[in-house]
mmCIF file with all atom_site columns, C-alpha atoms in Angstrom:
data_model
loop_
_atom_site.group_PDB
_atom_site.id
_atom_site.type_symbol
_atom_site.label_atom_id
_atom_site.label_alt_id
_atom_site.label_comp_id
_atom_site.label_asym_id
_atom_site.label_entity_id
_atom_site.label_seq_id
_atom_site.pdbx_PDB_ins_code
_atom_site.Cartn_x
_atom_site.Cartn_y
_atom_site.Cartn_z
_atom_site.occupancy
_atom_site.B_iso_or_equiv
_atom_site.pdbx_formal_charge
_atom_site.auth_seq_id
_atom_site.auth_comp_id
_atom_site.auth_asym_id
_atom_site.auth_atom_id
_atom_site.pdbx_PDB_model_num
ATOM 1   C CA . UNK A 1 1   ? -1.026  23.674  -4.161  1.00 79.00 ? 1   UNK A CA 1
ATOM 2   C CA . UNK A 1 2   ? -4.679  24.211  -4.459  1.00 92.00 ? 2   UNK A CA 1
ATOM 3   C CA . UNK A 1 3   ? -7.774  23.119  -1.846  1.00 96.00 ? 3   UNK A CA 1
ATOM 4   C CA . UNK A 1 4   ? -9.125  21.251  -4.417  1.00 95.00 ? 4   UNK A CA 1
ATOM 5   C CA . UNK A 1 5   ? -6.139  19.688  -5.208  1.00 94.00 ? 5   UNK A CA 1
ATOM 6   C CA . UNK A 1 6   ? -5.807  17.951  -2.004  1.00 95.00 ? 6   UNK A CA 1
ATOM 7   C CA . UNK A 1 7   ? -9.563  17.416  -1.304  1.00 95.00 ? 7   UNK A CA 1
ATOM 8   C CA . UNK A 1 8   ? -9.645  15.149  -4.355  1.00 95.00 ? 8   UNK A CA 1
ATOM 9   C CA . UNK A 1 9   ? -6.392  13.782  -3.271  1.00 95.00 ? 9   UNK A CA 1
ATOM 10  C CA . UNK A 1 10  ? -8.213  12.940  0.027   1.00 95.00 ? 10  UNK A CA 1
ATOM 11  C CA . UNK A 1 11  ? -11.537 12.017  -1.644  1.00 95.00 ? 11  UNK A CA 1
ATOM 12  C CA . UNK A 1 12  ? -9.373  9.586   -4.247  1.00 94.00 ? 12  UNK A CA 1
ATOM 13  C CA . UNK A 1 13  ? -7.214  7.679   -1.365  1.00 95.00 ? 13  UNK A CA 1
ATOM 14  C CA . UNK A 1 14  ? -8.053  3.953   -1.309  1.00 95.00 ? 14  UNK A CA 1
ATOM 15  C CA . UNK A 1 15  ? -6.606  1.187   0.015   1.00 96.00 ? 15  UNK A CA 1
ATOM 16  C CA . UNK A 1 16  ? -5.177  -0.994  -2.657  1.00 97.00 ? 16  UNK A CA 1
ATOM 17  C CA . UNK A 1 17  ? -4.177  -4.594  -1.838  1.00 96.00 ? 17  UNK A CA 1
ATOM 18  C CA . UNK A 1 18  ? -1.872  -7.187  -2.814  1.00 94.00 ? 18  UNK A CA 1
ATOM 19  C CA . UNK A 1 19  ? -4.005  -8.896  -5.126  1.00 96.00 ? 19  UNK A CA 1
ATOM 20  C CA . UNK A 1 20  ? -4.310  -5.459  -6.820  1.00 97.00 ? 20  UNK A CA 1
ATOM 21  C CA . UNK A 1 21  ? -0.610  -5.374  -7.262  1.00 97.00 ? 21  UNK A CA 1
ATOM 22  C CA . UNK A 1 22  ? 1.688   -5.257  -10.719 1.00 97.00 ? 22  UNK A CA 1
ATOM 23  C CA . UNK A 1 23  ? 3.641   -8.299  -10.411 1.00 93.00 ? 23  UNK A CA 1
ATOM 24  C CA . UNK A 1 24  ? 7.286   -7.999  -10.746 1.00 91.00 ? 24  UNK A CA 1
ATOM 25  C CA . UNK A 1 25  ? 7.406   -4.097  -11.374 1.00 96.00 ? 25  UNK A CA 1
ATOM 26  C CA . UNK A 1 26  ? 8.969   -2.878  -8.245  1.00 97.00 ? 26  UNK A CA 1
ATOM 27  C CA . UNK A 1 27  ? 8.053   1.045   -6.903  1.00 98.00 ? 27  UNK A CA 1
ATOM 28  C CA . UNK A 1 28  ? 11.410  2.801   -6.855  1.00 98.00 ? 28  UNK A CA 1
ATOM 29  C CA . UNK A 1 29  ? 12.816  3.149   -3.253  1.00 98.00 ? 29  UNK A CA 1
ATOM 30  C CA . UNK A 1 30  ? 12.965  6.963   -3.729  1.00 98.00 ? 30  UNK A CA 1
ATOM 31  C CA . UNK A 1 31  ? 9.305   7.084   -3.678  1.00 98.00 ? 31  UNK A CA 1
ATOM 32  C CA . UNK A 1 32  ? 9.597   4.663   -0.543  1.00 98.00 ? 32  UNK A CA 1
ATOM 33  C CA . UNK A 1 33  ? 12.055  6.812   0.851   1.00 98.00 ? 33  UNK A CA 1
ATOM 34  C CA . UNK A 1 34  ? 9.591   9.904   0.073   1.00 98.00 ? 34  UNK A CA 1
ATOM 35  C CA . UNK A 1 35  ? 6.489   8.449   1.976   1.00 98.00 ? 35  UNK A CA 1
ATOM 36  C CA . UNK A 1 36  ? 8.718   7.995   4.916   1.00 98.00 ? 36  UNK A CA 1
ATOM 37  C CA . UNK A 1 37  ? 9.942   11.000  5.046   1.00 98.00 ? 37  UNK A CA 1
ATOM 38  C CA . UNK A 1 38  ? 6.257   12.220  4.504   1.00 98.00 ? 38  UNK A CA 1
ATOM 39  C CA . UNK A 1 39  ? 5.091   10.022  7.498   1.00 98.00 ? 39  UNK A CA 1
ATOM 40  C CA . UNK A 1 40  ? 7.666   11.841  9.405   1.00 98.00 ? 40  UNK A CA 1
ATOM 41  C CA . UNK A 1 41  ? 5.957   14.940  9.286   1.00 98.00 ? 41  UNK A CA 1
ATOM 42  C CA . UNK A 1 42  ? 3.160   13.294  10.762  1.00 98.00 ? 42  UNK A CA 1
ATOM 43  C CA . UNK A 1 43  ? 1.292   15.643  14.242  1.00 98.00 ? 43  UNK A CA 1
ATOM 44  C CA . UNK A 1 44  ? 3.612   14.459  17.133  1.00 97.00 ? 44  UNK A CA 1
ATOM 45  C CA . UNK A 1 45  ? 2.821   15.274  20.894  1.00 95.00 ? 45  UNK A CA 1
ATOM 46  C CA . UNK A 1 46  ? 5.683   16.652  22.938  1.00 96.00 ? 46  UNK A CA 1
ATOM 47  C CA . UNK A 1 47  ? 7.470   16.114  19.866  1.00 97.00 ? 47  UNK A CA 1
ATOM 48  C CA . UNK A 1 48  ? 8.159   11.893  21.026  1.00 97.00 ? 48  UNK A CA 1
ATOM 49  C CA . UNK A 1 49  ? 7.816   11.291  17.141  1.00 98.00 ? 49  UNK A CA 1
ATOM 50  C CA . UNK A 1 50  ? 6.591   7.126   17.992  1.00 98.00 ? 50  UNK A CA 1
ATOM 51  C CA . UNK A 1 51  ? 6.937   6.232   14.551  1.00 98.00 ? 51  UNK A CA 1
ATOM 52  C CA . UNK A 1 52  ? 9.633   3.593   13.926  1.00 98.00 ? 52  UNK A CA 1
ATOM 53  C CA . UNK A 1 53  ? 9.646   1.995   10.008  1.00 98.00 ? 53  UNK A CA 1
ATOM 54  C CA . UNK A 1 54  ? 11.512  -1.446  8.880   1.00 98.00 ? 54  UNK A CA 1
ATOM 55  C CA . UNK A 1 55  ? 11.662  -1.737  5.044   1.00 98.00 ? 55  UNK A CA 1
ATOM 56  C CA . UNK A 1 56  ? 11.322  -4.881  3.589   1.00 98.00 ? 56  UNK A CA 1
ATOM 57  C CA . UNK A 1 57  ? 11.903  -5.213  -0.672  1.00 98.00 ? 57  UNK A CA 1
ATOM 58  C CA . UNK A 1 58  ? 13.478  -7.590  -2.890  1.00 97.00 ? 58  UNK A CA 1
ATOM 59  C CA . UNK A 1 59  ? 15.002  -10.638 -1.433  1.00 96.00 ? 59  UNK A CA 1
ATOM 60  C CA . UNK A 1 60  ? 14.303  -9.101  1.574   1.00 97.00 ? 60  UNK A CA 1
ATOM 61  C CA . UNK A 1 61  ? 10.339  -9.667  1.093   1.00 98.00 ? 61  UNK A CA 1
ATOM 62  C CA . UNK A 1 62  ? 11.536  -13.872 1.972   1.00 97.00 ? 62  UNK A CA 1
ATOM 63  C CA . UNK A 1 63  ? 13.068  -12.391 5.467   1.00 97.00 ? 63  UNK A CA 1
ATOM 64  C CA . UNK A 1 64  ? 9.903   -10.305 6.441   1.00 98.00 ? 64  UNK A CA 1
ATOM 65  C CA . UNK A 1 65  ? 7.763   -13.672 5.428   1.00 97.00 ? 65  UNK A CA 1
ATOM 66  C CA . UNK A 1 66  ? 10.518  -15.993 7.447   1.00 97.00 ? 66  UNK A CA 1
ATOM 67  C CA . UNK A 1 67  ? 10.379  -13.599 10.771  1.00 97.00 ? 67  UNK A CA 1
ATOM 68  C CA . UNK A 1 68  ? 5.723   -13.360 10.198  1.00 97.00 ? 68  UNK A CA 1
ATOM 69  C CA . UNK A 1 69  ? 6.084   -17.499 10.012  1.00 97.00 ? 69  UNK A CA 1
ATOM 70  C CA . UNK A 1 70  ? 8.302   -17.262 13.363  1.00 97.00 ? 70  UNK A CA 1
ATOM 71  C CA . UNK A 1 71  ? 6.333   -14.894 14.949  1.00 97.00 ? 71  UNK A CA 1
ATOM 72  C CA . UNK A 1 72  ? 3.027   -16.277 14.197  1.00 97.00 ? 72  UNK A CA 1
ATOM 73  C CA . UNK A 1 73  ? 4.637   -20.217 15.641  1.00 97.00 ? 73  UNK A CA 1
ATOM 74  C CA . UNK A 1 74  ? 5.764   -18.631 18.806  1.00 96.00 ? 74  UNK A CA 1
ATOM 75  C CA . UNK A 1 75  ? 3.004   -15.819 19.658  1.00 96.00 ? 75  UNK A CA 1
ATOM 76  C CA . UNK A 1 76  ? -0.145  -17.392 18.454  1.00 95.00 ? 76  UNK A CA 1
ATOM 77  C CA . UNK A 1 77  ? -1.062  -20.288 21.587  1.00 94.00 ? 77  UNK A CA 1
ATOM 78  C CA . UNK A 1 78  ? -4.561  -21.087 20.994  1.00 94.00 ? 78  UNK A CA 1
ATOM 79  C CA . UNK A 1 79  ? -5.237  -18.838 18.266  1.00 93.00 ? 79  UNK A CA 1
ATOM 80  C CA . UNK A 1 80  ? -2.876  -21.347 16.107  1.00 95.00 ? 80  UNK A CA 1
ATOM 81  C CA . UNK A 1 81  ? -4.454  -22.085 12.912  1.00 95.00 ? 81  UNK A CA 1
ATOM 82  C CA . UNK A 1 82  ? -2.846  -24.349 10.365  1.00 96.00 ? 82  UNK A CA 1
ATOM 83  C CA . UNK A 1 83  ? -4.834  -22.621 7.340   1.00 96.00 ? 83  UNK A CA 1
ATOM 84  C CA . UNK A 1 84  ? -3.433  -18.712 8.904   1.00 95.00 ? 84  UNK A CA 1
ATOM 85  C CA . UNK A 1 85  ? 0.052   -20.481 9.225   1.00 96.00 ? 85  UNK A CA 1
ATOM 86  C CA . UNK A 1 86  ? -0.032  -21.759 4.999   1.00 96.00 ? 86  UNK A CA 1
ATOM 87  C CA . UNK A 1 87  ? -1.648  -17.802 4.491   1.00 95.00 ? 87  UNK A CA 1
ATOM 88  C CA . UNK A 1 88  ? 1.641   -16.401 6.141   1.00 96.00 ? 88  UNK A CA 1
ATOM 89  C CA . UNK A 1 89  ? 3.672   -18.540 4.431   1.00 96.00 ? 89  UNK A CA 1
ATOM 90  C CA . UNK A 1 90  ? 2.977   -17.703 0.769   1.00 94.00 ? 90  UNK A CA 1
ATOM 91  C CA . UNK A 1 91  ? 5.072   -15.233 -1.489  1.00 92.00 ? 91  UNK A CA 1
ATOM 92  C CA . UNK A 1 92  ? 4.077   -11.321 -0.137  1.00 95.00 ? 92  UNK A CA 1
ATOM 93  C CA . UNK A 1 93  ? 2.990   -10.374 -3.731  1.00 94.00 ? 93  UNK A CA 1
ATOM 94  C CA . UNK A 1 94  ? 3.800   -6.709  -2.598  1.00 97.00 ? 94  UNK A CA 1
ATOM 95  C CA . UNK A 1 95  ? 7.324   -4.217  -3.851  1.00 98.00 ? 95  UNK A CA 1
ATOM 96  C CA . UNK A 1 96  ? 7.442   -3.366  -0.254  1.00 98.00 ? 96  UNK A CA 1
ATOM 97  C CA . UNK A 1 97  ? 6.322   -4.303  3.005   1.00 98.00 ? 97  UNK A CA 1
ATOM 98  C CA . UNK A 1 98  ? 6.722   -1.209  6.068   1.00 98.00 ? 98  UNK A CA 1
ATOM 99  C CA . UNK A 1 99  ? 6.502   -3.156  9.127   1.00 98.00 ? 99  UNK A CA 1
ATOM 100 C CA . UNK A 1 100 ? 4.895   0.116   11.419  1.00 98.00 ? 100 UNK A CA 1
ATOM 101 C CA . UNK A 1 101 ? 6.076   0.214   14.769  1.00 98.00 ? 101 UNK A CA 1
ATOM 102 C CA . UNK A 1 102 ? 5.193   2.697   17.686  1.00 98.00 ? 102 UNK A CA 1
ATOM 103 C CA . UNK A 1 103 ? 8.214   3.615   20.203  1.00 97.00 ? 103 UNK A CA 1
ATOM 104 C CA . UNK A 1 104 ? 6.253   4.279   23.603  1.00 95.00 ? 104 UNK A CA 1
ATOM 105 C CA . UNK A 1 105 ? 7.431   7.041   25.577  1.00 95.00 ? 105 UNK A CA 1
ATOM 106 C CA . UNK A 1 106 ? 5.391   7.271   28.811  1.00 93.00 ? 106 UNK A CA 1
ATOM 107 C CA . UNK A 1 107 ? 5.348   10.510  29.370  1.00 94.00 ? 107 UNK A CA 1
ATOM 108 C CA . UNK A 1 108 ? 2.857   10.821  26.420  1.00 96.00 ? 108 UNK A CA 1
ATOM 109 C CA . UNK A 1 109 ? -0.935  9.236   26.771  1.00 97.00 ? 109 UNK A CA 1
ATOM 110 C CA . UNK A 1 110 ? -1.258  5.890   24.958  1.00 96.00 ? 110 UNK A CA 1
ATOM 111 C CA . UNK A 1 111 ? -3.897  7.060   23.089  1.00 97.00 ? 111 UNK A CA 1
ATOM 112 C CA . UNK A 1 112 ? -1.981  10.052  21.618  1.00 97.00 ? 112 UNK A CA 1
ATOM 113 C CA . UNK A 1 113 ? 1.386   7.875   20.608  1.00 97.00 ? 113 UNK A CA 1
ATOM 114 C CA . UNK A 1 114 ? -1.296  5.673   18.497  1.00 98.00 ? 114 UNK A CA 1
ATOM 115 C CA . UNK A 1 115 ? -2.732  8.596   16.818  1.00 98.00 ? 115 UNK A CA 1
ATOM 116 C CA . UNK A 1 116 ? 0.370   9.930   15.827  1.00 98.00 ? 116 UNK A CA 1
ATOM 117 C CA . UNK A 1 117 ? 1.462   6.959   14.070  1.00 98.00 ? 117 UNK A CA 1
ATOM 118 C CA . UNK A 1 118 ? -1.550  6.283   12.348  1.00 98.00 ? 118 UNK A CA 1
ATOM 119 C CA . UNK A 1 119 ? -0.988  9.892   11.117  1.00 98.00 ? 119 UNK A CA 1
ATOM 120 C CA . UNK A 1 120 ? 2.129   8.970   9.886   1.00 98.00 ? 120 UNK A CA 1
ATOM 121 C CA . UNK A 1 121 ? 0.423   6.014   7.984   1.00 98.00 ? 121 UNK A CA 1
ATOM 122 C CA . UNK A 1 122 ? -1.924  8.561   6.803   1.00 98.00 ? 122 UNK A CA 1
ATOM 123 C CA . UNK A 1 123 ? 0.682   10.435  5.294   1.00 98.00 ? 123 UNK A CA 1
ATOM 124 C CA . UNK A 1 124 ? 2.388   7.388   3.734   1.00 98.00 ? 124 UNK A CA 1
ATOM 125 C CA . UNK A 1 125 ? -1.396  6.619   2.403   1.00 98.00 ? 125 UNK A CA 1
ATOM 126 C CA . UNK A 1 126 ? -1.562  10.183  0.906   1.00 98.00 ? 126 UNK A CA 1
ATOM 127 C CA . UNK A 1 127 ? 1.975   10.225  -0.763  1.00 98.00 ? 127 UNK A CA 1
ATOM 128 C CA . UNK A 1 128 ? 1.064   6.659   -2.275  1.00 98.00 ? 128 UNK A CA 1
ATOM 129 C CA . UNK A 1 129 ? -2.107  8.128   -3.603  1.00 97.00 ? 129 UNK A CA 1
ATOM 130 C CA . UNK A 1 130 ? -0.205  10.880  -4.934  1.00 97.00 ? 130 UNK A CA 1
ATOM 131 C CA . UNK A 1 131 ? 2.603   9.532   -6.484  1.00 98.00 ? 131 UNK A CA 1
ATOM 132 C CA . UNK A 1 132 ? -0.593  6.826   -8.020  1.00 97.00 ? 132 UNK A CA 1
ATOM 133 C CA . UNK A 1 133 ? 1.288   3.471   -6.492  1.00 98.00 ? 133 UNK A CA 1
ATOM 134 C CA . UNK A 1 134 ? -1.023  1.452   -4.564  1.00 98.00 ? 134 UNK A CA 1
ATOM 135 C CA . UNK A 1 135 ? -1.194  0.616   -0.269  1.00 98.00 ? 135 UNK A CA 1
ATOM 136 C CA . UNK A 1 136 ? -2.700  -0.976  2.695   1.00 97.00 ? 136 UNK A CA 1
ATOM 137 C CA . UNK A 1 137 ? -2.241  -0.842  5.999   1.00 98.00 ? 137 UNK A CA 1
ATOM 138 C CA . UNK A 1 138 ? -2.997  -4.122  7.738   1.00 97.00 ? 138 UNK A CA 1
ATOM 139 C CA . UNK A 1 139 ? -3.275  -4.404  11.094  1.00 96.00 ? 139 UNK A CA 1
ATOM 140 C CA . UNK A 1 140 ? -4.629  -7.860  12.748  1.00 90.00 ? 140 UNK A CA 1
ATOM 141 C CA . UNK A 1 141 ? -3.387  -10.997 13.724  1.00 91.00 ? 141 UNK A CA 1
ATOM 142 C CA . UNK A 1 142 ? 0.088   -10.975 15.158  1.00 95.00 ? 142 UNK A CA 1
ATOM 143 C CA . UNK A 1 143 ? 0.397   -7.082  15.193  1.00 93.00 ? 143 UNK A CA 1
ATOM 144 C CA . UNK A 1 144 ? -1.951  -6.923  18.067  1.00 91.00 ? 144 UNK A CA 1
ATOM 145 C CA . UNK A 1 145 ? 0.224   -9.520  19.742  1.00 94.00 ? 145 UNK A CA 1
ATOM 146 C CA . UNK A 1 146 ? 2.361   -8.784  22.610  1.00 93.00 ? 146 UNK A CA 1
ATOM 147 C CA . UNK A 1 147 ? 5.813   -9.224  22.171  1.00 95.00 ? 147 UNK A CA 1
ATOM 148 C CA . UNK A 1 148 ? 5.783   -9.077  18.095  1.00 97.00 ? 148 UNK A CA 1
ATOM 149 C CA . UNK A 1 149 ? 7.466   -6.019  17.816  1.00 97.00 ? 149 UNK A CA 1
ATOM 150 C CA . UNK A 1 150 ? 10.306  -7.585  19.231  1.00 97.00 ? 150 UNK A CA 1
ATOM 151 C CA . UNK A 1 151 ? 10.419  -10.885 17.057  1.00 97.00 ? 151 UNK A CA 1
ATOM 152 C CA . UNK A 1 152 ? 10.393  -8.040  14.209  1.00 97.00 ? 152 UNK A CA 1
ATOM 153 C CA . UNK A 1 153 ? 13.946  -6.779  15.665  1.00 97.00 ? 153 UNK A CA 1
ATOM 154 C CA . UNK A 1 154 ? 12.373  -3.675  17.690  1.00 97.00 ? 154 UNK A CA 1
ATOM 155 C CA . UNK A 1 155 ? 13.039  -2.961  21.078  1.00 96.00 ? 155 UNK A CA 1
ATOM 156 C CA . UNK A 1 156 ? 11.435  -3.639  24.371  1.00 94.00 ? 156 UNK A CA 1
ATOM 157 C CA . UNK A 1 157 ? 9.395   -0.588  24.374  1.00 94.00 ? 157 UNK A CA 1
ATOM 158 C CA . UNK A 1 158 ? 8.247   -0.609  20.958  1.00 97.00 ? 158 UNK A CA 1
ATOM 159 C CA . UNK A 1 159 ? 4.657   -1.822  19.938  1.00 97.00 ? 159 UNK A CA 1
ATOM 160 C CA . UNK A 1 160 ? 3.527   -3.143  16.262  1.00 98.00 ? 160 UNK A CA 1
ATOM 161 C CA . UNK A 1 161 ? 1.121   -1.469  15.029  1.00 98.00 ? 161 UNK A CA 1
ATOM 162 C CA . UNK A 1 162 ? 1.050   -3.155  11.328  1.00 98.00 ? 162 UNK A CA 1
ATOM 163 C CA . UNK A 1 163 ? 2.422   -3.782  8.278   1.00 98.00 ? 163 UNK A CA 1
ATOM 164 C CA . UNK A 1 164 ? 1.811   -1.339  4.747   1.00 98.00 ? 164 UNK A CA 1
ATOM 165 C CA . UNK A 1 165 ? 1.951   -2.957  1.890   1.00 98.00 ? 165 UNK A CA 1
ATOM 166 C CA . UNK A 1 166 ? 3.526   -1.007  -1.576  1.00 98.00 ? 166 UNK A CA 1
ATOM 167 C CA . UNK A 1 167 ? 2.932   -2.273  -4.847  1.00 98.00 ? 167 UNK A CA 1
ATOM 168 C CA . UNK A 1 168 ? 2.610   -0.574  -8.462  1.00 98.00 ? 168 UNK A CA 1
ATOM 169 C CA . UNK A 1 169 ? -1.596  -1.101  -9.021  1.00 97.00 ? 169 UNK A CA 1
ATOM 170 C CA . UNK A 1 170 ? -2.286  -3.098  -11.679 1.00 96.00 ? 170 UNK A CA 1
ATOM 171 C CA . UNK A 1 171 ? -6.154  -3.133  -10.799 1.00 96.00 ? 171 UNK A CA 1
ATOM 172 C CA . UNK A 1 172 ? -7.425  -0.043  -9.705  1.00 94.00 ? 172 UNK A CA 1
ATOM 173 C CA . UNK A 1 173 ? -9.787  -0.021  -6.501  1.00 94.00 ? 173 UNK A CA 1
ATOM 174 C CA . UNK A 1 174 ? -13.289 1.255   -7.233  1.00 93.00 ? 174 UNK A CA 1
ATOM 175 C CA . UNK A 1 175 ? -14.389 4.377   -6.177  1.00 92.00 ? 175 UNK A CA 1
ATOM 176 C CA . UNK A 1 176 ? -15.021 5.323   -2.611  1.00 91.00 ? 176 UNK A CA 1
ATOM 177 C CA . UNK A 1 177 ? -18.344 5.622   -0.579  1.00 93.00 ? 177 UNK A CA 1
ATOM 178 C CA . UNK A 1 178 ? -18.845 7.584   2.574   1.00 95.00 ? 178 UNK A CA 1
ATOM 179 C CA . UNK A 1 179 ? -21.946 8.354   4.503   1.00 96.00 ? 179 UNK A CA 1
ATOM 180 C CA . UNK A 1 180 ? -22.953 11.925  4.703   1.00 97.00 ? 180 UNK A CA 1
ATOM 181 C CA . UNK A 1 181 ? -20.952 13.807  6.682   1.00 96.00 ? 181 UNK A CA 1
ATOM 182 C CA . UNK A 1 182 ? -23.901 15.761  8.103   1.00 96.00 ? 182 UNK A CA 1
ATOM 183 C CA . UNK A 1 183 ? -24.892 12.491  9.607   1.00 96.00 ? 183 UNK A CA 1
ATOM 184 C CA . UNK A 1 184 ? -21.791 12.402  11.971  1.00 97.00 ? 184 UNK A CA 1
ATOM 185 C CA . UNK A 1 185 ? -21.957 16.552  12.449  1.00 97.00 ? 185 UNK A CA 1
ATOM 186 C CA . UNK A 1 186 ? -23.048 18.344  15.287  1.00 96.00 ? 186 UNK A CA 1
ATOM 187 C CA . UNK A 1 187 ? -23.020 22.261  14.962  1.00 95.00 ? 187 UNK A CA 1
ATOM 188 C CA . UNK A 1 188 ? -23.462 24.249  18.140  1.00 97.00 ? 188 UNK A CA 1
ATOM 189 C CA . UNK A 1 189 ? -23.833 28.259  17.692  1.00 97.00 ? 189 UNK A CA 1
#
């Protein structure tokens, strides 16, 4: 492993969505099972490790759409939307979908639990990148919901924090743009 190996692995990382995806040319579970495992070496405080994964492929894409419809029906009150509801409903166009869940252990800040798992994600993100499949992370709508980890089969103290999409990339995403970093940089010597 080289610096500038994983700087351009870093620099290269882009979100790839759905639309983006190969059609009908599923990844192969053991690179699933390897960004999971990646995630799981993810920066942990106290060692709580929040992150908590459900795996969704094949047929079982129609039961992750099935429990988003249900979810959506019973969690959305006045932020129903017929047009969201028809969204939710089509075919996921993804290989996989990783519904991301955080387990919440209180002795552990909020805050810190959330940045853990989002390293985890990052990780997943990174692996994808590396093994050149495609991801998102998505996480509006019902995942900021109270309650939606549950209708997703998690227990009371869990708390969704999104769904990543996997899919083989068909259309690559264009290259990334950042701001200078010297922008966002203080130095004090």
């Amino acid at each position: 492993m080289s610096a500038n190996w994983i700087n351009d692995l870093i620099h290269n990382r882009r979100s790839v969505f759905s639309k983006q995806f190969a059609i009908d040319d599923p990844v192969d579970d053991v690179i699933v099972q390897q960004l999971l495992e990646n995630a799981n070496w993810a920066p942990t405080h106290k060692l709580t490790e929040p992150w908590r994964f459900k795996v969704y492929s094949g047929d079982g894409l129609k039961e992750f759409t099935n429990t988003h419809v249900k979810a959506y029906e019973t969690l959305a009150g006045e932020r129903f939307s017929e047009a969201k509801l028809e969204k939710i409903k089509q075919p996921l166009t993804c290989s996989h979908m990783i519904v991301v869940a955080m387990k919440r252990h209180e002795s552990v800040p909020f805050i810190e639990e959330v940045a853990a798992v989002a390293c985890a994600v990052q990780n997943m993100h990174l692996t994808a990148q590396a093994y050149g499949i495609g991801a998102y992370w998505s996480t509006g709508g019902v995942c900021l919901w109270e309650g939606a980890a549950q209708k997703f089969g998690f227990e009371a103290d869990h708390q969704l924090l999104g769904f990543f999409y996997v899919g083989n990339v068909a259309v690559p995403s264009p290259k990334g743009k950042r701001g200078a970093i010297e922008e966002k940089v203080l130095w004090i010597k």
